[in-house]
Short mmCIF file of C-alpha atoms and ligand atoms in Angstrom, two decimals:
data_model
loop_
_atom_site.label_atom_id
_atom_site.label_comp_id
_atom_site.label_asym_id
_atom_site.label_seq_id
_atom_site.Cartn_x
_atom_site.Cartn_y
_atom_site.Cartn_z
CA MET A 18 5.20 -22.92 15.64
CA THR A 19 5.39 -20.62 12.66
CA GLY A 20 9.17 -20.76 12.53
CA LEU A 21 9.55 -17.12 13.54
CA ASP A 22 11.57 -16.27 16.61
CA VAL A 23 9.28 -13.45 17.69
CA GLU A 24 11.15 -12.64 20.90
CA ARG A 25 14.34 -12.21 18.89
CA ILE A 26 12.45 -10.00 16.43
CA ARG A 27 11.01 -7.87 19.25
CA ALA A 28 14.51 -7.20 20.56
CA HIS A 29 15.11 -5.07 17.45
CA PHE A 30 12.39 -2.61 18.50
CA ASP A 31 12.16 -0.03 21.26
CA PHE A 32 8.41 -0.20 21.95
CA PRO A 33 8.42 -3.49 23.96
CA ARG A 34 10.36 -1.68 26.72
CA THR A 35 7.35 0.57 27.29
CA GLY A 36 4.93 -2.31 27.84
CA ARG A 37 2.76 -1.11 24.95
CA VAL A 38 0.59 -3.70 23.27
CA VAL A 39 0.96 -2.41 19.72
CA THR A 40 -2.10 -3.73 17.95
CA ASN A 41 -2.87 -0.85 15.60
CA ASN A 42 -0.45 -1.95 12.90
CA ALA A 43 -2.86 -1.52 10.00
CA ALA A 44 -2.45 2.22 10.59
CA SER A 45 1.36 2.24 10.92
CA THR A 46 4.00 -0.20 12.09
CA GLN A 47 6.86 0.45 14.51
CA PRO A 48 10.36 1.18 13.18
CA PRO A 49 13.16 -1.18 14.20
CA ARG A 50 16.20 0.43 15.80
CA GLU A 51 18.46 -0.35 12.84
CA LEU A 52 16.41 1.88 10.54
CA VAL A 53 16.47 4.81 12.91
CA GLU A 54 20.23 4.39 13.31
CA LEU A 55 20.62 4.15 9.55
CA TYR A 56 19.43 7.75 9.20
CA ARG A 57 22.35 8.78 11.45
CA GLU A 58 24.81 6.67 9.52
CA LEU A 59 23.81 8.36 6.28
CA ILE A 60 24.42 11.85 7.65
CA PRO A 61 28.21 12.15 7.07
CA TRP A 62 27.53 11.87 3.31
CA TYR A 63 24.28 13.88 3.41
CA GLU A 64 23.71 15.46 -0.02
CA ASN A 65 21.12 15.93 -2.73
CA VAL A 66 20.85 13.42 -5.59
CA HIS A 67 21.26 13.78 -9.36
CA ARG A 68 22.66 17.27 -9.14
CA GLY A 69 26.19 17.37 -7.88
CA GLN A 70 29.67 16.31 -8.86
CA SER A 71 30.75 15.77 -5.26
CA THR A 72 31.59 12.32 -3.98
CA ALA A 73 28.83 12.81 -1.38
CA SER A 74 26.22 13.49 -4.04
CA ARG A 75 27.31 10.56 -6.17
CA ARG A 76 27.37 8.25 -3.15
CA THR A 77 23.92 9.33 -2.06
CA THR A 78 22.64 9.04 -5.63
CA ASP A 79 23.95 5.47 -5.87
CA LEU A 80 22.22 4.47 -2.64
CA PHE A 81 19.02 6.23 -3.70
CA GLU A 82 18.95 4.51 -7.08
CA ASP A 83 19.81 1.16 -5.56
CA ALA A 84 16.81 1.63 -3.25
CA TYR A 85 14.57 1.79 -6.33
CA ASP A 86 16.09 -1.51 -7.49
CA THR A 87 15.47 -3.17 -4.11
CA ILE A 88 11.84 -2.04 -4.06
CA ALA A 89 11.33 -3.20 -7.65
CA ARG A 90 12.88 -6.57 -6.78
CA TRP A 91 10.62 -6.98 -3.77
CA ILE A 92 7.46 -6.95 -5.89
CA ASN A 93 9.16 -8.64 -8.86
CA ALA A 94 8.78 -5.55 -11.05
CA PRO A 95 10.86 -5.82 -14.23
CA SER A 96 12.94 -2.78 -13.28
CA ARG A 97 13.13 0.50 -11.38
CA ARG A 98 11.57 2.17 -14.43
CA CYS A 99 8.20 0.87 -13.22
CA LEU A 100 8.32 2.80 -9.94
CA VAL A 101 6.99 6.17 -8.89
CA LEU A 102 8.02 6.94 -5.33
CA GLY A 103 6.05 9.56 -3.46
CA ARG A 104 4.76 10.24 0.03
CA ASN A 105 2.18 7.48 0.51
CA THR A 106 -0.51 5.30 -1.03
CA THR A 107 -2.88 8.26 -1.26
CA GLU A 108 -0.40 10.15 -3.42
CA ALA A 109 0.03 7.06 -5.60
CA HIS A 110 -3.72 6.92 -6.33
CA ASN A 111 -3.76 10.63 -7.10
CA ALA A 112 -0.76 10.16 -9.39
CA VAL A 113 -2.72 7.59 -11.40
CA MET A 114 -5.75 9.87 -11.49
CA TYR A 115 -3.83 12.91 -12.73
CA SER A 116 -1.73 10.82 -15.07
CA LEU A 117 -4.87 9.48 -16.80
CA LEU A 118 -6.89 12.69 -16.56
CA THR A 119 -6.43 13.74 -20.16
CA GLU A 120 -7.05 10.23 -21.50
CA PHE A 121 -10.64 9.91 -20.33
CA ARG A 122 -13.23 10.09 -23.10
CA HIS A 123 -16.77 11.38 -22.80
CA GLY A 124 -18.96 8.40 -21.79
CA ASP A 125 -16.17 6.43 -20.05
CA ASN A 126 -16.55 5.01 -16.58
CA VAL A 127 -14.38 4.01 -13.62
CA VAL A 128 -15.43 0.98 -11.61
CA THR A 129 -14.47 0.96 -7.95
CA THR A 130 -15.95 -0.63 -4.83
CA MET A 131 -17.78 0.15 -1.60
CA LEU A 132 -14.86 -1.45 0.25
CA GLU A 133 -12.29 1.15 -0.74
CA HIS A 134 -10.27 3.28 1.58
CA ASN A 135 -11.20 6.89 0.82
CA SER A 136 -7.85 7.31 -0.92
CA ASN A 137 -9.09 4.94 -3.64
CA PHE A 138 -12.57 6.37 -3.91
CA VAL A 139 -12.43 10.13 -3.36
CA PRO A 140 -9.95 10.77 -6.23
CA TRP A 141 -12.31 8.92 -8.60
CA TYR A 142 -15.30 10.73 -7.17
CA ALA A 143 -13.55 14.09 -7.63
CA LEU A 144 -12.41 13.20 -11.14
CA THR A 145 -15.85 12.13 -12.30
CA HIS A 146 -18.01 14.59 -10.31
CA GLU A 147 -15.85 17.69 -10.21
CA ILE A 148 -12.91 17.75 -12.62
CA LEU A 149 -14.05 16.13 -15.86
CA PRO A 150 -17.51 17.79 -15.92
CA ARG A 151 -15.71 21.15 -15.96
CA LEU A 152 -13.79 19.95 -18.98
CA GLY A 153 -17.06 19.04 -20.69
CA LYS A 154 -16.71 15.27 -20.23
CA THR A 155 -19.22 13.00 -18.55
CA VAL A 156 -17.52 10.03 -16.91
CA GLU A 157 -19.27 7.81 -14.41
CA CYS A 158 -17.89 6.43 -11.14
CA ARG A 159 -19.48 3.04 -10.39
CA PRO A 160 -18.92 1.51 -6.95
CA ALA A 161 -19.49 -2.25 -6.68
CA ARG A 162 -21.47 -3.33 -3.64
CA LEU A 163 -20.49 -5.64 -0.78
CA ASP A 164 -21.83 -9.08 -0.01
CA ALA A 165 -23.13 -10.03 3.45
CA ASP A 166 -19.63 -11.02 4.65
CA GLY A 167 -18.05 -7.68 3.77
CA ASN A 168 -16.38 -8.91 0.58
CA VAL A 169 -16.60 -7.06 -2.71
CA ASP A 170 -19.45 -8.65 -4.64
CA LEU A 171 -17.38 -9.57 -7.70
CA GLU A 172 -20.42 -10.58 -9.73
CA HIS A 173 -21.89 -7.15 -9.20
CA LEU A 174 -18.53 -5.60 -10.03
CA ALA A 175 -18.39 -7.60 -13.27
CA SER A 176 -21.89 -6.39 -14.15
CA LEU A 177 -20.72 -2.77 -13.85
CA VAL A 178 -17.83 -3.26 -16.27
CA ASP A 179 -18.46 -2.64 -19.95
CA ARG A 180 -16.57 -1.48 -23.01
CA HIS A 181 -16.50 2.07 -21.59
CA THR A 182 -14.67 1.04 -18.40
CA LYS A 183 -11.25 2.61 -18.60
CA LEU A 184 -10.16 1.57 -15.16
CA ILE A 185 -11.07 -0.79 -12.32
CA CYS A 186 -9.83 0.38 -8.91
CA CYS A 187 -10.03 -2.17 -6.13
CA THR A 188 -8.46 -2.79 -2.78
CA GLY A 189 -6.12 -5.77 -2.50
CA ALA A 190 -7.03 -6.13 1.20
CA SER A 191 -9.58 -4.12 3.10
CA ASN A 192 -8.39 -2.26 6.19
CA PHE A 193 -11.86 -2.72 7.69
CA THR A 194 -13.23 -6.19 6.88
CA GLY A 195 -9.83 -7.68 6.06
CA SER A 196 -11.33 -9.14 2.89
CA ARG A 197 -8.89 -9.83 0.05
CA PRO A 198 -10.58 -9.83 -3.36
CA ASP A 199 -9.26 -12.39 -5.83
CA LEU A 200 -6.84 -10.52 -8.09
CA ALA A 201 -7.01 -13.15 -10.84
CA ILE A 202 -10.79 -12.71 -11.10
CA LEU A 203 -10.42 -8.93 -11.16
CA ARG A 204 -7.85 -9.26 -13.94
CA ARG A 205 -10.18 -11.48 -15.95
CA ILE A 206 -13.03 -9.03 -15.53
CA ALA A 207 -10.78 -6.15 -16.64
CA ASP A 208 -9.51 -8.16 -19.61
CA ALA A 209 -13.01 -8.97 -20.82
CA SER A 210 -14.23 -5.37 -21.03
CA GLY A 211 -12.92 -4.67 -24.53
CA TYR A 212 -12.20 -1.01 -23.67
CA LEU A 213 -9.91 0.48 -26.30
CA GLN A 214 -6.99 2.16 -24.53
CA PRO A 215 -4.94 4.86 -26.29
CA THR A 216 -2.06 2.36 -26.38
CA GLY A 217 -4.18 0.07 -28.58
CA GLU A 218 -4.78 -2.50 -25.81
CA ARG A 219 -8.36 -3.69 -25.53
CA ARG A 220 -9.00 -4.09 -21.84
CA SER A 221 -9.62 -2.06 -18.72
CA ARG A 222 -6.67 -1.04 -16.58
CA LEU A 223 -6.48 -2.56 -13.11
CA LEU A 224 -5.35 -0.52 -10.10
CA ILE A 225 -4.89 -2.47 -6.88
CA ASP A 226 -4.61 -0.61 -3.60
CA GLY A 227 -1.90 -2.66 -1.91
CA ALA A 228 -1.65 -0.63 1.31
CA GLN A 229 -2.83 -3.61 3.39
CA LEU A 230 -1.90 -6.32 0.89
CA VAL A 231 1.81 -5.76 0.29
CA PRO A 232 2.68 -5.67 4.04
CA GLY A 233 0.83 -8.99 4.46
CA ARG A 234 1.88 -11.27 1.63
CA ALA A 235 4.22 -11.55 -1.34
CA VAL A 236 2.83 -9.71 -4.35
CA ASP A 237 4.42 -10.52 -7.70
CA VAL A 238 3.24 -7.74 -10.01
CA GLN A 239 4.12 -9.69 -13.15
CA ARG A 240 2.29 -12.83 -12.09
CA GLU A 241 -0.76 -10.85 -10.92
CA ASP A 242 -0.57 -8.76 -14.09
CA VAL A 243 -1.75 -5.62 -12.32
CA ASP A 244 -1.38 -2.34 -14.18
CA TYR A 245 -0.94 -0.26 -11.03
CA LEU A 246 -0.14 -1.22 -7.44
CA SER A 247 0.20 1.18 -4.53
CA PHE A 248 1.55 0.77 -0.99
CA SER A 249 3.08 2.73 1.88
CA PHE A 250 6.30 1.95 3.72
CA HIS A 251 5.00 3.26 7.05
CA LYS A 252 2.97 0.05 7.24
CA MET A 253 6.11 -2.02 6.53
CA LEU A 254 8.43 -1.09 9.42
CA ALA A 255 9.91 2.02 7.76
CA PRO A 256 9.40 5.49 9.24
CA PHE A 257 6.74 7.74 7.73
CA GLY A 258 7.08 9.48 4.39
CA VAL A 259 7.51 7.08 1.46
CA GLY A 260 4.87 5.46 -0.71
CA VAL A 261 5.10 3.44 -3.90
CA LEU A 262 3.23 3.41 -7.15
CA TYR A 263 4.18 0.48 -9.36
CA ALA A 264 2.96 0.84 -12.93
CA LYS A 265 3.71 -1.08 -16.09
CA GLU A 266 6.55 0.62 -17.88
CA HIS A 267 4.65 1.33 -21.09
CA LEU A 268 1.93 3.07 -19.07
CA LEU A 269 4.44 5.37 -17.43
CA ARG A 270 6.16 6.01 -20.74
CA HIS A 271 2.85 6.87 -22.36
CA GLY A 272 1.24 8.66 -19.37
CA ARG A 273 1.39 12.25 -18.21
CA PRO A 274 3.48 12.98 -15.12
CA PHE A 275 1.61 13.98 -11.99
CA LEU A 276 4.09 16.65 -10.86
CA TYR A 277 6.10 18.93 -13.14
CA GLY A 278 9.38 20.73 -12.37
CA GLY A 279 13.04 20.00 -11.86
CA ASP A 280 14.72 16.59 -12.13
CA MET A 281 11.83 15.22 -14.19
CA ILE A 282 13.09 16.97 -17.32
CA ALA A 283 15.83 15.80 -19.69
CA GLU A 284 19.08 17.58 -18.86
CA GLY A 285 19.17 20.94 -20.66
CA ARG A 286 15.96 20.25 -22.62
CA VAL A 287 13.70 23.08 -21.44
CA PHE A 288 12.83 25.83 -23.95
CA PRO A 289 10.05 28.44 -23.89
CA ASP A 290 7.92 26.39 -26.27
CA HIS A 291 9.24 22.87 -25.77
CA VAL A 292 10.19 20.58 -22.88
CA ASP A 293 11.60 17.05 -23.02
CA TYR A 294 11.07 14.81 -20.02
CA ASN A 295 13.63 12.67 -18.26
CA ASP A 296 13.92 8.91 -18.66
CA LEU A 297 11.93 6.66 -16.38
CA PRO A 298 11.65 6.53 -13.47
CA TRP A 299 12.82 10.11 -13.00
CA LYS A 300 10.11 11.53 -15.28
CA TYR A 301 7.81 10.91 -12.30
CA SER A 302 10.17 12.26 -9.65
CA ALA A 303 9.85 16.06 -9.81
CA GLY A 304 11.72 18.09 -7.22
CA THR A 305 13.92 16.94 -4.39
CA PRO A 306 12.61 13.58 -3.19
CA ASN A 307 12.61 12.11 0.32
CA ILE A 308 16.12 10.82 -0.29
CA LEU A 309 16.97 9.33 3.08
CA GLY A 310 13.42 8.07 3.51
CA VAL A 311 13.65 6.15 0.24
CA ILE A 312 17.01 4.62 1.15
CA VAL A 313 15.78 3.64 4.62
CA SER A 314 12.50 2.26 3.23
CA ALA A 315 14.30 -0.08 0.87
CA GLN A 316 16.52 -1.19 3.73
CA ALA A 317 13.36 -1.95 5.73
CA LEU A 318 12.62 -4.69 3.19
CA ARG A 319 16.13 -6.09 3.48
CA LEU A 320 15.88 -6.02 7.27
CA LEU A 321 12.50 -7.76 7.20
CA ALA A 322 14.10 -10.56 5.20
CA ASP A 323 16.85 -10.79 7.83
CA LEU A 324 14.43 -10.73 10.76
CA THR A 325 12.51 -13.64 9.28
CA ALA A 326 15.77 -15.42 8.36
CA SER A 327 14.63 -15.74 4.77
CA SER A 328 17.88 -15.05 2.96
CA GLU A 329 21.02 -17.20 2.94
CA ARG A 330 23.12 -14.04 3.44
CA PRO A 331 22.21 -10.94 5.45
CA LEU A 332 20.68 -8.30 3.22
CA PHE A 333 20.39 -5.34 5.56
CA GLY A 334 22.97 -2.62 4.98
CA GLY A 335 23.89 -4.02 1.60
CA THR A 336 23.02 -3.13 -1.97
CA GLY A 337 22.44 -5.16 -5.09
CA SER A 338 19.98 -7.77 -6.19
CA PHE A 339 18.54 -10.83 -4.46
CA PRO A 340 16.25 -13.58 -5.71
CA TYR A 341 12.51 -12.94 -5.63
CA ALA A 342 12.30 -16.17 -3.61
CA VAL A 343 13.56 -14.10 -0.66
CA THR A 344 10.41 -11.95 -0.79
CA GLN A 345 8.27 -15.05 -1.03
CA ARG A 346 9.94 -16.77 1.92
CA THR A 347 9.84 -13.60 4.01
CA MET A 348 6.21 -12.87 3.37
CA ASP A 349 5.12 -16.52 3.66
CA ARG A 350 6.72 -16.74 7.11
CA LEU A 351 5.28 -13.40 8.14
CA ALA A 352 1.82 -14.32 6.80
CA ARG A 353 1.78 -17.66 8.65
CA HIS A 354 2.67 -15.88 11.86
CA THR A 355 0.12 -13.08 11.56
CA ALA A 356 -2.59 -15.51 10.37
CA GLN A 357 -2.06 -17.57 13.49
CA LEU A 358 -2.37 -14.48 15.70
CA THR A 359 -5.44 -13.30 13.81
CA GLY A 360 -7.07 -16.73 14.09
CA ARG A 361 -6.40 -16.81 17.82
CA ALA A 362 -7.89 -13.33 18.25
CA HIS A 363 -10.87 -14.18 16.04
CA ARG A 364 -11.75 -17.32 18.01
CA ALA A 365 -11.50 -15.53 21.35
CA LEU A 366 -13.37 -12.41 20.26
CA ALA A 367 -16.14 -14.46 18.66
CA ALA A 368 -16.80 -15.98 22.08
CA ILE A 369 -17.45 -12.60 23.72
CA ASP A 370 -21.14 -11.84 24.18
CA GLY A 371 -22.56 -8.96 22.17
CA LEU A 372 -19.55 -8.62 19.90
CA THR A 373 -20.09 -8.33 16.15
CA ILE A 374 -17.02 -9.03 14.03
CA TYR A 375 -17.03 -7.68 10.49
CA GLY A 376 -15.62 -9.46 7.50
CA PRO A 377 -14.97 -12.99 6.27
CA ARG A 378 -13.05 -15.67 8.19
CA GLU A 379 -10.23 -15.66 5.66
CA ARG A 380 -8.75 -12.21 6.17
CA ALA A 381 -5.81 -9.86 6.30
CA PRO A 382 -4.28 -9.70 9.81
CA LEU A 383 -6.86 -7.35 11.29
CA ILE A 384 -10.21 -7.61 13.02
CA ALA A 385 -12.78 -4.83 13.28
CA PHE A 386 -15.77 -5.22 15.59
CA ASN A 387 -18.45 -3.48 17.60
CA ARG A 388 -19.92 -4.27 20.96
CA THR A 389 -23.63 -3.86 21.59
CA GLY A 390 -24.23 -0.98 23.98
CA THR A 391 -20.69 0.47 23.85
CA ASP A 392 -19.59 2.92 21.22
CA PRO A 393 -16.29 1.94 19.57
CA PHE A 394 -14.50 5.12 20.70
CA THR A 395 -15.27 4.39 24.36
CA LEU A 396 -14.16 0.80 23.80
CA ALA A 397 -10.83 1.87 22.25
CA LYS A 398 -10.21 4.25 25.16
CA ALA A 399 -10.94 1.45 27.63
CA LEU A 400 -8.44 -0.74 25.80
CA ASP A 401 -5.86 2.02 25.94
CA GLN A 402 -6.24 2.19 29.72
CA ARG A 403 -5.09 -1.43 29.76
CA GLY A 404 -2.14 -0.58 27.50
CA VAL A 405 -3.77 -2.07 24.41
CA GLU A 406 -3.68 0.05 21.29
CA ALA A 407 -6.72 -0.29 19.07
CA ARG A 408 -8.24 2.12 16.63
CA ALA A 409 -11.83 3.28 16.61
CA GLY A 410 -13.35 5.13 13.70
CA CYS A 411 -14.27 4.39 10.14
CA HIS A 412 -10.60 3.78 9.23
CA CYS A 413 -11.28 5.87 6.09
CA ALA A 414 -13.42 2.96 4.88
CA THR A 415 -16.43 5.24 5.17
CA LEU A 416 -18.47 3.76 2.33
CA ALA A 417 -18.25 0.25 3.78
CA HIS A 418 -19.33 1.43 7.22
CA HIS A 419 -22.34 3.10 5.63
CA ALA A 420 -23.04 -0.01 3.54
CA LEU A 421 -23.16 -2.11 6.72
CA ARG A 422 -25.49 0.54 8.19
CA LEU A 423 -23.24 1.30 11.14
CA ASP A 424 -24.38 4.32 13.09
CA PRO A 425 -22.08 6.01 13.96
CA PRO A 426 -20.06 4.81 10.95
CA ALA A 427 -17.31 3.38 13.14
CA SER A 428 -15.77 0.20 14.49
CA CYS A 429 -12.94 -0.77 16.81
CA ARG A 430 -10.01 -2.52 15.14
CA LEU A 431 -7.05 -4.66 16.25
CA SER A 432 -4.31 -5.42 13.74
CA PHE A 433 -1.17 -7.52 13.91
CA ALA A 434 2.40 -7.33 12.63
CA VAL A 435 5.53 -9.46 12.56
CA TYR A 436 6.53 -8.45 16.10
CA ASN A 437 3.24 -9.28 17.84
CA ASN A 438 3.11 -12.37 20.04
CA GLU A 439 0.35 -14.48 21.54
CA GLU A 440 0.54 -12.51 24.77
CA ASP A 441 -0.37 -9.35 22.83
CA VAL A 442 -3.41 -11.11 21.41
CA ASP A 443 -4.49 -12.46 24.80
CA ARG A 444 -4.08 -9.07 26.48
CA ALA A 445 -6.04 -7.39 23.72
CA VAL A 446 -8.85 -9.95 23.94
CA GLU A 447 -8.98 -9.67 27.74
CA ALA A 448 -9.20 -5.90 27.43
CA VAL A 449 -12.09 -6.19 24.96
CA ALA A 450 -13.87 -8.65 27.25
CA ALA A 451 -13.43 -6.29 30.20
CA GLY A 452 -14.16 -3.12 28.22
N1 LIG B 508 -5.57 2.08 1.43
C1 LIG B 508 -5.71 1.28 2.50
C2 LIG B 508 -6.40 -0.05 2.32
C3 LIG B 508 -5.21 1.69 3.73
O1 LIG B 508 -5.35 0.88 4.79
C4 LIG B 508 -4.57 2.94 3.84
C5 LIG B 508 -4.03 3.43 5.16
N2 LIG B 508 -4.97 3.39 6.20
C6 LIG B 508 -4.46 3.73 2.69
C7 LIG B 508 -4.96 3.27 1.51
C8 LIG B 508 -3.83 5.08 2.71
O2 LIG B 508 -2.48 4.98 3.02
P1 LIG B 508 -1.65 6.31 3.28
O3 LIG B 508 -2.27 6.96 4.48
O4 LIG B 508 -0.27 5.82 3.55
O5 LIG B 508 -1.76 7.14 2.08
#
């Protein structure tokens, strides 16, 4: 119905052989066999990058650099110079925080929301409550509240923004309520602040946590005009270990690096009293990176395009550019499929007595809920006994659980990916009904 041949897609994965109902995809997705095999295929030419004359090093460097280009292409970034690749989304948020640390002025503020994953709140809390006060600067952290449906109250957020707001940090899709704040409205609010940035721009910067957004829909960073966008590849079919920070090139050129050391310096340009940094993107790539992880992560995007039959030619295993329309087609097909599964789950769960579902109807492909009289941990364990993988806890969306007055601050969550089918949804719903 959605044009995806899900059974053919499932054949690329090992988990269906176990009978697992993998419905905890908002935490991490499963890796397809091709990506695991790709690690092996890369081994004969295993070498470090940017620091060897050997054919192996040059070959690996070419693949590594091409991976940056693929990732940039996927989000329609102007070039690889806009990318900082690290371990995960959390590291990306910390990179922004440390990069901007010295720019904050006494009296500034950061506006964030009660819907954030802790990775997009705790760094701003620590910056404003612990780090900057020790440097003699008072900077406020202002979290915007939620509305009754578990959306960010954008009117309240707008009321918190003023000409001292250096940065607005907001989730692109909540991993708890599934709510997806309107990025165009956030951009307008940031633009209207009048904050004078050191680059001369008069507007607040906008950081979007894309950990749940980028795996769910096409995100064109130029069209959305975000300043920073973060996401993790372990939620996009790749194995653990690689996360992305996209930032506008001028911000990276102007900003301080997060990590200092080798490879991020200009060749030969380190003196006792002077250091020159490397060109972008390598200025933000200190030390030996997760070389194979980066190569495999970029290939995960190419494979996803192949699995959804979105490109006229196969992309997996290759290098070089492809039209941004491939990302759009891939993510549109994936989004239609996961929306259908989520809708099916939502309708069936809503019919179960005593079940409270959090979040708006229009949502990312996940559903968090609680059942009167059963704590969510017991419920998740009962689901597991029926082979259904859910997740109970606060999902690191601790503020939002408190805001909804959940005691304990926890919920049980099901979440869907490209390889889930209707049977997975039905088994999960049956398990909840029985649990
Ligand atoms: N933000 C959101 C919305 C998330 O769902 C997650 C992962 N649960 C993160 C940030 C953190 O991602 P990572 O653990 O890869 O740093």
